[in-house]
Amino acid sequence: YIDNVQVGPAVHAFGPVDMVVEDGYRRMGIAAKIVEKLEELAKELNMTRIEIVLKNSDTVAQAFWKNNGFHNTAKYFKKELI
């Protein structure tokens, strides 16, 4: 359990998380270290995958995740109702 939520392969244990490294600290390996720790924690919790949602226009983030072993496996569609 994490914060009274049962953790399992199909559970969003952490919910949405925004991760941003400020401009002055980029290209120093900080984000890669965060991802490494996230993967370790996920494995300890017997999670089977990590999913990332990115904007199509964010090519820098796409390259980061690809360079860290993630693969583009889906398209995400949405429609604003207001």
Coordinates of N, CA and C in Angstrom, one line a residue, residues 24-78:
G24 N 18.6 25.7 -16.2 CA 20.0 25.8 -15.7 C 20.6 24.5 -15.2
Y25 N 19.8 23.5 -15.0 CA 20.3 22.2 -14.5 C 20.1 21.0 -15.5
R26 N 19.7 21.4 -16.8 CA 19.6 20.3 -17.8 C 20.9 19.9 -18.3
R27 N 20.9 18.7 -18.9 CA 22.1 18.1 -19.5 C 23.1 17.7 -18.5
M28 N 22.7 17.5 -17.2 CA 23.6 17.1 -16.2 C 23.3 15.7 -15.6
G29 N 22.3 15.0 -16.3 CA 22.0 13.7 -15.9 C 21.0 13.6 -14.7
I30 N 20.4 14.7 -14.3 CA 19.5 14.7 -13.2 C 18.2 13.9 -13.5
A31 N 17.6 14.2 -14.6 CA 16.4 13.5 -15.0 C 16.6 12.0 -15.1
A32 N 17.7 11.7 -15.7 CA 18.0 10.2 -15.9 C 18.1 9.5 -14.6
K33 N 18.7 10.2 -13.6 CA 18.8 9.6 -12.3 C 17.5 9.5 -11.6
I34 N 16.6 10.4 -11.8 CA 15.2 10.4 -11.3 C 14.5 9.2 -11.9
V35 N 14.6 9.0 -13.2 CA 14.0 7.9 -13.9 C 14.5 6.6 -13.4
E36 N 15.8 6.5 -13.2 CA 16.5 5.3 -12.7 C 15.9 4.9 -11.3
K37 N 15.7 5.9 -10.4 CA 15.2 5.6 -9.1 C 13.7 5.2 -9.2
L38 N 13.0 5.9 -10.1 CA 11.6 5.6 -10.3 C 11.4 4.1 -10.8
E39 N 12.3 3.7 -11.7 CA 12.2 2.3 -12.2 C 12.6 1.3 -11.0
E40 N 13.5 1.7 -10.2 CA 13.9 0.8 -9.1 C 12.7 0.7 -8.1
L41 N 12.0 1.8 -7.8 CA 10.9 1.7 -6.9 C 9.7 1.0 -7.5
A42 N 9.5 1.2 -8.8 CA 8.4 0.4 -9.5 C 8.6 -1.1 -9.4
K43 N 9.9 -1.5 -9.7 CA 10.2 -2.9 -9.6 C 10.0 -3.5 -8.2
E44 N 10.4 -2.7 -7.2 CA 10.2 -3.1 -5.8 C 8.8 -3.3 -5.5
L45 N 7.9 -2.5 -6.1 CA 6.5 -2.6 -5.9 C 5.8 -3.6 -6.8
N46 N 6.6 -4.4 -7.6 CA 6.1 -5.4 -8.5 C 5.3 -4.8 -9.6
M47 N 5.6 -3.6 -10.0 CA 4.9 -3.0 -11.1 C 5.5 -3.5 -12.4
T48 N 4.7 -3.6 -13.5 CA 5.2 -4.2 -14.7 C 5.5 -3.2 -15.8
R49 N 5.1 -1.9 -15.6 CA 5.5 -0.9 -16.6 C 5.3 0.5 -16.1
I50 N 5.9 1.4 -16.8 CA 5.8 2.8 -16.5 C 5.3 3.5 -17.8
E51 N 4.3 4.3 -17.7 CA 3.7 4.9 -18.9 C 3.9 6.4 -18.8
I52 N 4.3 7.0 -19.9 CA 4.6 8.5 -20.0 C 3.7 9.1 -21.0
V53 N 3.1 10.2 -20.7 CA 2.3 11.0 -21.7 C 3.0 12.3 -22.0
L54 N 3.2 12.5 -23.3 CA 3.9 13.7 -23.8 C 3.1 14.4 -24.9
K55 N 3.4 15.7 -25.0 CA 2.8 16.4 -26.1 C 3.5 16.1 -27.4
N56 N 2.8 16.0 -28.5 CA 3.4 15.7 -29.8 C 4.5 16.7 -30.1
S57 N 4.3 17.9 -29.7 CA 5.3 19.0 -30.1 C 6.5 18.9 -29.2
D58 N 6.6 18.2 -28.2 CA 7.7 18.2 -27.2 C 8.7 17.1 -27.7
T59 N 9.5 17.5 -28.7 CA 10.4 16.5 -29.3 C 11.6 16.3 -28.4
V60 N 12.0 17.3 -27.6 CA 13.1 17.1 -26.6 C 12.7 16.1 -25.6
A61 N 11.5 16.1 -25.0 CA 11.1 15.1 -24.0 C 11.0 13.7 -24.7
Q62 N 10.5 13.7 -25.9 CA 10.4 12.4 -26.6 C 11.8 11.8 -26.8
A63 N 12.8 12.6 -27.2 CA 14.1 12.1 -27.3 C 14.7 11.6 -26.0
F64 N 14.4 12.3 -24.9 CA 14.9 11.9 -23.6 C 14.4 10.6 -23.2
W65 N 13.0 10.4 -23.3 CA 12.4 9.1 -22.9 C 12.9 8.0 -23.8
K66 N 13.0 8.2 -25.1 CA 13.6 7.2 -26.0 C 15.0 6.8 -25.7
N67 N 15.8 7.8 -25.3 CA 17.2 7.5 -24.9 C 17.3 6.8 -23.6
N68 N 16.2 6.8 -22.8 CA 16.2 6.1 -21.6 C 15.4 4.8 -21.6
G69 N 15.2 4.3 -22.9 CA 14.7 2.9 -23.1 C 13.2 2.8 -23.2
F70 N 12.5 3.9 -23.3 CA 11.0 3.9 -23.5 C 10.7 3.9 -25.0
H71 N 9.6 3.3 -25.3 CA 9.2 3.2 -26.7 C 7.8 3.8 -26.9
N72 N 7.6 4.4 -28.0 CA 6.3 5.0 -28.4 C 5.4 3.9 -28.8
T73 N 4.3 3.6 -28.0 CA 3.5 2.5 -28.2 C 2.0 2.8 -28.5
A74 N 1.7 4.1 -28.4 CA 0.3 4.5 -28.5 C 0.1 6.0 -28.9
K75 N -1.1 6.3 -29.3 CA -1.5 7.7 -29.6 C -2.5 8.0 -28.5
Y76 N -2.5 9.3 -28.1 CA -3.5 9.7 -27.1 C -4.3 10.8 -27.7
F77 N -5.6 10.6 -27.7 CA -6.6 11.6 -28.3 C -7.4 12.3 -27.2
K78 N -7.7 13.5 -27.3 CA -8.6 14.2 -26.4 C -9.5 15.2 -27.1

